[in-house]
Short mmCIF file of C-alpha atoms and ligand atoms in Angstrom, two decimals:
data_model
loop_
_atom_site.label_atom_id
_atom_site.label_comp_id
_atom_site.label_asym_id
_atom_site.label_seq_id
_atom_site.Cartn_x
_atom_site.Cartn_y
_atom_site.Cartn_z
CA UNK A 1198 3.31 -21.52 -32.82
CA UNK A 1199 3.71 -18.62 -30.11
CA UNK A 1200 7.45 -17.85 -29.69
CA UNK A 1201 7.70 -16.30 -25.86
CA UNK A 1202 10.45 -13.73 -25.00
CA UNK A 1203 12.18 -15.64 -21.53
CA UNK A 1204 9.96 -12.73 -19.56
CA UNK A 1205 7.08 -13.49 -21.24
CA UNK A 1206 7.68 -16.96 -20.33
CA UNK A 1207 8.41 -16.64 -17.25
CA UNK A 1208 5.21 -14.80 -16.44
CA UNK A 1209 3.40 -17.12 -18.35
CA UNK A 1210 4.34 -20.29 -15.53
CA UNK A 1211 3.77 -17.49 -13.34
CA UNK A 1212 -0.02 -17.02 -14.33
CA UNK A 1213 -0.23 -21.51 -14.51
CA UNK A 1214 1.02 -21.95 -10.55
CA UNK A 1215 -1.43 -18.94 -9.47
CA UNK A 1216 -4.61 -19.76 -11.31
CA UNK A 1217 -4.09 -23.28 -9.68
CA UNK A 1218 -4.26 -22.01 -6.53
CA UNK A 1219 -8.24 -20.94 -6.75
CA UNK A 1220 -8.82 -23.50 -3.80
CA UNK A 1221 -6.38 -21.99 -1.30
CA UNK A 1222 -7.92 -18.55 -2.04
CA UNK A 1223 -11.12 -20.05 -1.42
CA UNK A 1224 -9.99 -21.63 1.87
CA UNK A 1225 -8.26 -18.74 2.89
CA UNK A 1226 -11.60 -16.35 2.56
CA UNK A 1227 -13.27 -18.67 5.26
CA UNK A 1228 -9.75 -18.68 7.20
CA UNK A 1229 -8.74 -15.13 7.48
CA UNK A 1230 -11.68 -13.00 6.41
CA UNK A 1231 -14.58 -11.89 8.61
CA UNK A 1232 -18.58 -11.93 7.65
CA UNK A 1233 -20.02 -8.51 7.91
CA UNK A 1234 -22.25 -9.02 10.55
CA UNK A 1235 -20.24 -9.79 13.22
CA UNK A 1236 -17.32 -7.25 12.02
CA UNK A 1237 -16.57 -4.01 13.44
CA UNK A 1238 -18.31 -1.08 11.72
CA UNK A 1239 -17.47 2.29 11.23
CA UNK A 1240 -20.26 2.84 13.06
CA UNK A 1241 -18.87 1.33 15.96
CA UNK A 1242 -16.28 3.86 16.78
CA UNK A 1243 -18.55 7.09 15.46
CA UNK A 1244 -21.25 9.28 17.21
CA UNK A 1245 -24.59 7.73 16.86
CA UNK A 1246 -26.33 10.77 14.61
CA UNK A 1247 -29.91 9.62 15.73
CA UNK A 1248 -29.44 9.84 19.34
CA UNK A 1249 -30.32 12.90 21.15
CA UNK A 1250 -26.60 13.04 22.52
CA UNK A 1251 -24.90 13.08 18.96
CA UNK A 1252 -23.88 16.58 19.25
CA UNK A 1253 -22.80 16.18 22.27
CA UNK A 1254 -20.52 13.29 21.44
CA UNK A 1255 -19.57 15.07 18.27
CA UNK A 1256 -18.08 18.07 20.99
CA UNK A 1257 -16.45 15.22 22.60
CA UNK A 1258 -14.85 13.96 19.93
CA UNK A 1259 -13.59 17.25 18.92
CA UNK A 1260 -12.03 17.88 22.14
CA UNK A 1261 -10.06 14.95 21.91
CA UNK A 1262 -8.83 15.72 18.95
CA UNK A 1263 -7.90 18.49 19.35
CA UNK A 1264 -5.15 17.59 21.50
CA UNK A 1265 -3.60 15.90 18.60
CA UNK A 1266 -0.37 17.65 16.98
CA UNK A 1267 -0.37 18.30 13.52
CA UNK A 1268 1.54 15.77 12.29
CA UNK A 1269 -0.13 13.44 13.29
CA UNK A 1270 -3.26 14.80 11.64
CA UNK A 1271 -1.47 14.69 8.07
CA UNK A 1272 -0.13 11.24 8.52
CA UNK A 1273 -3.52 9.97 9.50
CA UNK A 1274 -5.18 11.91 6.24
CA UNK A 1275 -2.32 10.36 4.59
CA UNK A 1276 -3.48 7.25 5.72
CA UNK A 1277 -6.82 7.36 4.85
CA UNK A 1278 -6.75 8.98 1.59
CA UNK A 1279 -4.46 5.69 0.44
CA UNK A 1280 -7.37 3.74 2.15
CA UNK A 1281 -9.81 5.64 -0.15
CA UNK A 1282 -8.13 4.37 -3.75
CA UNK A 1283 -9.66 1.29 -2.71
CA UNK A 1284 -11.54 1.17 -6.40
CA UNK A 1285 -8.05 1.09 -7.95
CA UNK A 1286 -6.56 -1.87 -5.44
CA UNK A 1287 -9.48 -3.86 -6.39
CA UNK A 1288 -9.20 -3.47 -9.89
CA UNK A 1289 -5.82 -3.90 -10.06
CA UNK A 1290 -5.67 -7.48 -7.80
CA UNK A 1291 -8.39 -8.85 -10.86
CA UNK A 1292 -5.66 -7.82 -13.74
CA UNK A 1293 -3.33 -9.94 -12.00
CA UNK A 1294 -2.40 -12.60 -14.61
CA UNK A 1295 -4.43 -16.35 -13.63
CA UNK A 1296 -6.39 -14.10 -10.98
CA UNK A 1297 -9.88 -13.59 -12.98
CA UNK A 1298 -9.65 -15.24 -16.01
CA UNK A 1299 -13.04 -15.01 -16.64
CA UNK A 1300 -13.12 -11.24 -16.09
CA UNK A 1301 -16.58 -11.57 -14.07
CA UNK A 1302 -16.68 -9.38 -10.64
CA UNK A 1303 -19.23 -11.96 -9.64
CA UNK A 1304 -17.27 -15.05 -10.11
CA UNK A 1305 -17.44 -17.60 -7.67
CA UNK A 1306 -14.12 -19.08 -8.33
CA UNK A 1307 -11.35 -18.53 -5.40
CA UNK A 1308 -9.39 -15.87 -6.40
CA UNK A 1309 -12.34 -13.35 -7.60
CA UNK A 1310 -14.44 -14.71 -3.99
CA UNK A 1311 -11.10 -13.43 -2.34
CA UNK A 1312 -10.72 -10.25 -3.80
CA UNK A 1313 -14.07 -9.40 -3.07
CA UNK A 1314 -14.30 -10.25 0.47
CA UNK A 1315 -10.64 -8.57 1.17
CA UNK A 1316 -11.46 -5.38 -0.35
CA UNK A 1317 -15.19 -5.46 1.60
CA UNK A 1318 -13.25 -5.77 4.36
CA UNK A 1319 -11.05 -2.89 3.17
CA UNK A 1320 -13.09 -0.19 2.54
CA UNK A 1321 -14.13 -0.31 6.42
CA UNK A 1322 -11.23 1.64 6.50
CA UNK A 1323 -11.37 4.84 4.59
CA UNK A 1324 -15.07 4.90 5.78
CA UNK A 1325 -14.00 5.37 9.40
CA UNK A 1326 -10.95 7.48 8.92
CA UNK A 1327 -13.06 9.64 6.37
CA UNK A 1328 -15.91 9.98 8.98
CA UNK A 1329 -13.50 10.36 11.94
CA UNK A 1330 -11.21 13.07 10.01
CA UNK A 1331 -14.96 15.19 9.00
CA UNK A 1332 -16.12 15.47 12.34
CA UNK A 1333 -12.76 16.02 14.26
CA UNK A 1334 -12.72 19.87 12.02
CA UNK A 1335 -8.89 19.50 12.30
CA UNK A 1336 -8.62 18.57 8.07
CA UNK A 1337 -9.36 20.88 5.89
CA UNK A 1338 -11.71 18.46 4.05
CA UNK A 1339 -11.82 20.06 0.46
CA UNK A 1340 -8.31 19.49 -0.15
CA UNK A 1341 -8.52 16.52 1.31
CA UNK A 1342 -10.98 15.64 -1.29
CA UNK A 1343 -9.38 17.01 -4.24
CA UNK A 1344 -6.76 14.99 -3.15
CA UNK A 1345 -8.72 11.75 -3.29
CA UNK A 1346 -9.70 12.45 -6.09
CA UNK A 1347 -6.07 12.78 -8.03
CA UNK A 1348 -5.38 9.55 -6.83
CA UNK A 1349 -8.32 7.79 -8.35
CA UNK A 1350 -7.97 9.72 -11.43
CA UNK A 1351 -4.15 9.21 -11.55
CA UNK A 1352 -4.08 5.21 -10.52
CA UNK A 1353 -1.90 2.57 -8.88
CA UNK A 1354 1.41 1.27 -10.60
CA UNK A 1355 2.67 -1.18 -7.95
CA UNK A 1356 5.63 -1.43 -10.87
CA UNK A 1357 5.14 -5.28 -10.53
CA UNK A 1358 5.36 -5.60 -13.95
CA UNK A 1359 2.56 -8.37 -15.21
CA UNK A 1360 4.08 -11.22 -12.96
CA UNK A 1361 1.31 -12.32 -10.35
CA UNK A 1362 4.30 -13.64 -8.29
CA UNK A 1363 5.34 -9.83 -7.65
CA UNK A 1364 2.45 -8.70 -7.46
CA UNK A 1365 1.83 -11.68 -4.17
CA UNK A 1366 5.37 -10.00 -2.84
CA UNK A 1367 4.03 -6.60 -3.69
CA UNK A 1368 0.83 -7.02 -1.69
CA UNK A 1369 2.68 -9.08 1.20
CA UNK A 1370 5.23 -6.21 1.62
CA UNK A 1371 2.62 -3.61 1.34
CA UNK A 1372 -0.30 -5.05 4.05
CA UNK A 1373 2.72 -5.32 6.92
CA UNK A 1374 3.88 -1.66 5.85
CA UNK A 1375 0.12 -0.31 6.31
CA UNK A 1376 -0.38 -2.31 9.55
CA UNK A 1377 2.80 -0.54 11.32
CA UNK A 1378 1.82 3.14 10.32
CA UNK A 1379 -1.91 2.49 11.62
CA UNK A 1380 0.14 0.90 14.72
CA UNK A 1381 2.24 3.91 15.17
CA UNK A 1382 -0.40 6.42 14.25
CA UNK A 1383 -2.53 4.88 17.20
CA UNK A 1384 0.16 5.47 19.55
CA UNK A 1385 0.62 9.09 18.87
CA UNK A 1386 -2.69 9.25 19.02
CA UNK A 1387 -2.66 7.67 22.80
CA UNK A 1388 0.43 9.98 23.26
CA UNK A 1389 -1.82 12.95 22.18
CA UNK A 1390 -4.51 11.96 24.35
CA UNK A 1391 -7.43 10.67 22.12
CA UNK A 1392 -7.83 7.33 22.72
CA UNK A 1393 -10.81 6.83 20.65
CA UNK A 1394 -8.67 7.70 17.45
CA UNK A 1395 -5.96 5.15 19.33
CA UNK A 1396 -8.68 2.02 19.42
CA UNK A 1397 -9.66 3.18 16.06
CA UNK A 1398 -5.89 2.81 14.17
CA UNK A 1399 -5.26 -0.47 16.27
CA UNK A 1400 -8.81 -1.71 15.13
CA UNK A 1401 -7.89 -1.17 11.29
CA UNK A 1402 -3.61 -2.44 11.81
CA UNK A 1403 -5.31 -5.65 13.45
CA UNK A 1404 -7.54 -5.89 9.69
CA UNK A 1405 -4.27 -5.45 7.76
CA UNK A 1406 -2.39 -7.96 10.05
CA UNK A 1407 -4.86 -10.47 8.58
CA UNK A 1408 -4.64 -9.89 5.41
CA UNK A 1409 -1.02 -9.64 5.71
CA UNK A 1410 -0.59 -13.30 6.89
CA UNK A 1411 -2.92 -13.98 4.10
CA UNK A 1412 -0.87 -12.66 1.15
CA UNK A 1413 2.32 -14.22 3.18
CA UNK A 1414 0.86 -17.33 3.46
CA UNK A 1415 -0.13 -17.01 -0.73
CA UNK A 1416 3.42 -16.41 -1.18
CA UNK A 1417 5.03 -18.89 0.90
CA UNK A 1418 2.96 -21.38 -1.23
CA UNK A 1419 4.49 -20.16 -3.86
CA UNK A 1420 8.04 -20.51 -2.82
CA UNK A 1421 7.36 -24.42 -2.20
CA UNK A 1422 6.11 -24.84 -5.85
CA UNK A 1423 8.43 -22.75 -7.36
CA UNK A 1424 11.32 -21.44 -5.59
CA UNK A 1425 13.08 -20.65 -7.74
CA UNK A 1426 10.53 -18.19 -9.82
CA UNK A 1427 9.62 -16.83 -6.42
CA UNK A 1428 13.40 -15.62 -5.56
CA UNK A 1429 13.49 -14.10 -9.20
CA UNK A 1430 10.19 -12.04 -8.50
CA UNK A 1431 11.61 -11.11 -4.87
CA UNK A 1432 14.41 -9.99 -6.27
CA UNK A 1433 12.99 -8.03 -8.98
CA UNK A 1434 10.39 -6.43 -7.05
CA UNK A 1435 13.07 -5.21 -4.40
CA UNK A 1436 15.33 -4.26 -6.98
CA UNK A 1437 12.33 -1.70 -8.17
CA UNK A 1438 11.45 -0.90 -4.40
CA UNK A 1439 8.06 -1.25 -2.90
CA UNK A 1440 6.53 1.89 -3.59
CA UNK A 1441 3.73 3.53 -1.29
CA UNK A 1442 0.18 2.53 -3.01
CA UNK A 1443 -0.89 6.74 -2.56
CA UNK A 1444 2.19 7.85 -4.87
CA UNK A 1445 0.08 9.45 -7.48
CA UNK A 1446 -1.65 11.65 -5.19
CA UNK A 1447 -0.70 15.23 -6.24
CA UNK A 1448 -0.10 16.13 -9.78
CA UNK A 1449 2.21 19.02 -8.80
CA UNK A 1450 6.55 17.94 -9.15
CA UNK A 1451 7.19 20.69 -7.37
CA UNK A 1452 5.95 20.74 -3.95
CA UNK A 1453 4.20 17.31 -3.87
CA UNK A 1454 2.12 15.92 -1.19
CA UNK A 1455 3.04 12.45 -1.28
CA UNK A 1456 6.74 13.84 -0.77
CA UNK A 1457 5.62 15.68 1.73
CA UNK A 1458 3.43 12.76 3.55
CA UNK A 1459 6.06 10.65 3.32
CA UNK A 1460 8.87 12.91 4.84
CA UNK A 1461 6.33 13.69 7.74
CA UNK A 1462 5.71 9.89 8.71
CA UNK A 1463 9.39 9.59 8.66
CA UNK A 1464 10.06 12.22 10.82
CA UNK A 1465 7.39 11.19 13.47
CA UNK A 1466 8.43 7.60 13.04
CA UNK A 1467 5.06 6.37 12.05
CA UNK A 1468 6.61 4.52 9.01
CA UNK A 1469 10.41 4.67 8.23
CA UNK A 1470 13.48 3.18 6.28
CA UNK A 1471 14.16 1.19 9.82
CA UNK A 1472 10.50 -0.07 9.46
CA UNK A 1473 10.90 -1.00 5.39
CA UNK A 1474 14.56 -2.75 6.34
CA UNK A 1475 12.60 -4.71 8.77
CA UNK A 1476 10.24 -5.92 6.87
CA UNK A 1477 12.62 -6.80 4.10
CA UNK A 1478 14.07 -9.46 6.89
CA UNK A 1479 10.88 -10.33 8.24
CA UNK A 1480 10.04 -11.62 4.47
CA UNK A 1481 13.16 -13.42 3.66
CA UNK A 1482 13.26 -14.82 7.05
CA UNK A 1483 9.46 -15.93 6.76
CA UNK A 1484 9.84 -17.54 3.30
CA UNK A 1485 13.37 -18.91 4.19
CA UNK A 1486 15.26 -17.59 1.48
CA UNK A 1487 18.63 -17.58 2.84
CA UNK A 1488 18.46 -21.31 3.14
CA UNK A 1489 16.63 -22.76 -0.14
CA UNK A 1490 18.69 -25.12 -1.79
CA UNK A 1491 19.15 -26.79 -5.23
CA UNK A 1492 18.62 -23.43 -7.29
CA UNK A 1493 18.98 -22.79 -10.63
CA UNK A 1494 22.05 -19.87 -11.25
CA UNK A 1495 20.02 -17.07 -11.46
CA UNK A 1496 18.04 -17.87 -8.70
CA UNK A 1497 20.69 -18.07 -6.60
CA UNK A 1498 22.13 -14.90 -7.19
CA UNK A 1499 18.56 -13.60 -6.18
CA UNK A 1500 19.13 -15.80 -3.03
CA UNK A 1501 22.19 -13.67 -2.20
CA UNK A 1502 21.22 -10.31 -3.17
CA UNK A 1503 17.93 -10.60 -1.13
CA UNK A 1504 20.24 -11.88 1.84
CA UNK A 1505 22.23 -9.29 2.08
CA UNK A 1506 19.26 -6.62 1.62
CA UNK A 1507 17.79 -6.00 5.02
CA UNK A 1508 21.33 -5.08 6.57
CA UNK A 1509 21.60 -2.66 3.83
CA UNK A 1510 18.69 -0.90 4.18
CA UNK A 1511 19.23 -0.56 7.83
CA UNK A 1512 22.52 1.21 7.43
CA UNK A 1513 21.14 3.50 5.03
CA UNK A 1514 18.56 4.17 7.32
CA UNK A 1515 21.03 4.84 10.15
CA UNK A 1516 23.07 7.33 7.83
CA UNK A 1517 19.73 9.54 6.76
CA UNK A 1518 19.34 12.34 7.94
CA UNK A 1519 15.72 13.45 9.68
CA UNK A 1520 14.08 16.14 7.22
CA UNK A 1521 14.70 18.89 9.58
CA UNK A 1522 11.02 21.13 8.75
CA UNK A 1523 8.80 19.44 6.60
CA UNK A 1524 5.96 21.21 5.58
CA UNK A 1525 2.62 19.86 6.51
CA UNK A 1526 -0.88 19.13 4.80
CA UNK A 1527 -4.62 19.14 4.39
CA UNK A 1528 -4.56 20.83 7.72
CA UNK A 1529 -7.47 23.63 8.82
CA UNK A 1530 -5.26 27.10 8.17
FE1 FE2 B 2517 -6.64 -0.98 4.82
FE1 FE2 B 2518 -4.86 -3.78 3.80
#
């Protein structure tokens, strides 16, 4: 007989109520996910290299980018480079527990069809930004690809612990947070006058705002079978904090890029503790978790910690202070 440590068991129920939900995954590929053919391209936003007028274009696209301040370049390599760790996102959603059982990348059940088709979808993204960020000559691109590199070498801890339930609140929290940086990145990019690179960072945020209602809408099933194991993982995953998938970027302590990357979208607002307390009440709000009733103890003391949590946030927010300089990155010296 297996004797199962009240964590272990927990995940274990965990892993039942999401391998049982293979047929919403399967609905929800043919409700939120788009077929390749009729989906944007890179392409579609790029100079076309076999026309006679690519270099042309190309000088076109570098004048509009040049016009674009600095930090704006660094939070859009930022951006892209967490787009590029796409390998690691993929692997990671099929060692969710009750996710790919069968540990087959060509498996035709619901949650393996899903993961597939989301991260197709996905690396769209890096593609463009990559290609975009190349021909603009504002990054320098070596470092840019060193740094790419350290993150696929270094990997993804989401810190959700082997419960697929966090890992759903994980990847809920997460798609929202990259759909408001591409959203404010494409503004600054208006602001700075390329509007190309503007249409390009809307085209992407309106991708993640998909998948976003996706992963919600995986969650909020969740919360109706089991509420109570959903306000546990909620709480426990907030307790940890939601951590930016490109952490492991740079191997250096000392004068780190991801520190650095994150203090610059701060400062120019692209994504920010107002922005993370926000979405902390946009989730509790969406999965009605100040109102679920008939919990079990611990569940509601979850209830009332994740309650209180957005307002928190916010007034930390309000008392932080803007880094003052931050030094910038991957830029052309
Ligand atoms: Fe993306
Ligand atoms: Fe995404």
């Amino acid at each position: 007989m297996t004797h199962f440590t009240p964590e272990a068991a927990e995940i274990e129920k965990n892993k039942e109520v999401v391998a049982g939900m293979h047929t919403m995954a399967s609905e929800a590929v043919d409700l939120f996910l788009v077929q390749a053919e009729t989906a944007w391209q890179p392409s579609d936003f790029l100079p076309q290299m076999n026309s006679p007028e690519a270099i042309h274009s190309i000088k076109e696209l570098q004048a509009r980018a040049a016009g674009l301040p600095p930090e704006v370049i660094t939070s859009l390599v930022g951006n892209m480079i967490t787009e590029e760790a796409l390998p690691s996102y993929t692997t990671y959603f099929n060692l969710i527990k009750g996710v790919n059982e069968e540990g087959s990348m060509a498996s035709e059940k619901g949650w393996a069809k899903w993961s597939r088709r989301w991260t197709a979808e996905e690396n769209r993204h890096g593609d463009l930004l990559n290609k975009y960020l190349y021909l603009s000559g504002r990054a320098d691109m070596r470092q840019v690809e060193i740094t790419i590199h350290n993150l696929l070498a270094n990997g993804f801890d989401p810190r959700t612990g082997g419960d697929p339930y966090q890992a759903f609140v994980y990847t809920s929290f997460q798609e929202r947070a990259t759909k408001i940086s591409h959203v404010n990145t494409g503004k600054l990019a208006d602001r700075g006058g390329d509007a190309v690179l503007s249409k390009i960072c809307k085209t992407i945020a309106g991708d993640e705002a998909r998948h976003e209602k996706a992963y919600k809408t995986f969650m909020a099933k969740i919360f109706e079978i089991d509420p109570n194991g959903a306000l546990l993982a909620f709480e426990k995953m907030m307790k940890k904090q939601i951590a930016m998938p490109a952490i492991l970027m740079d191997n250096s302590p000392a004068d780190n890029l991801f520190t650095r990357f994150s203090a610059i979208t701060q400062k120019t607002g692209i994504y920010t503790t107002f922005d993370y307390a926000a979405i902390i009440k946009h989730l509790t709000q969406l999965w009605k978790v100040e109102t679920l009733t008939g919990l079990s103890g611990y569940a509601a003391r979850a209830q009332e910690y994740l309650s209180n949590l957005a307002e928190r946030y916010r007034r930390i927010a309000e008392r932080m202070k803007e880094p003052e300089v931050v030094k910038l990155a991957w830029l052309v010296q």
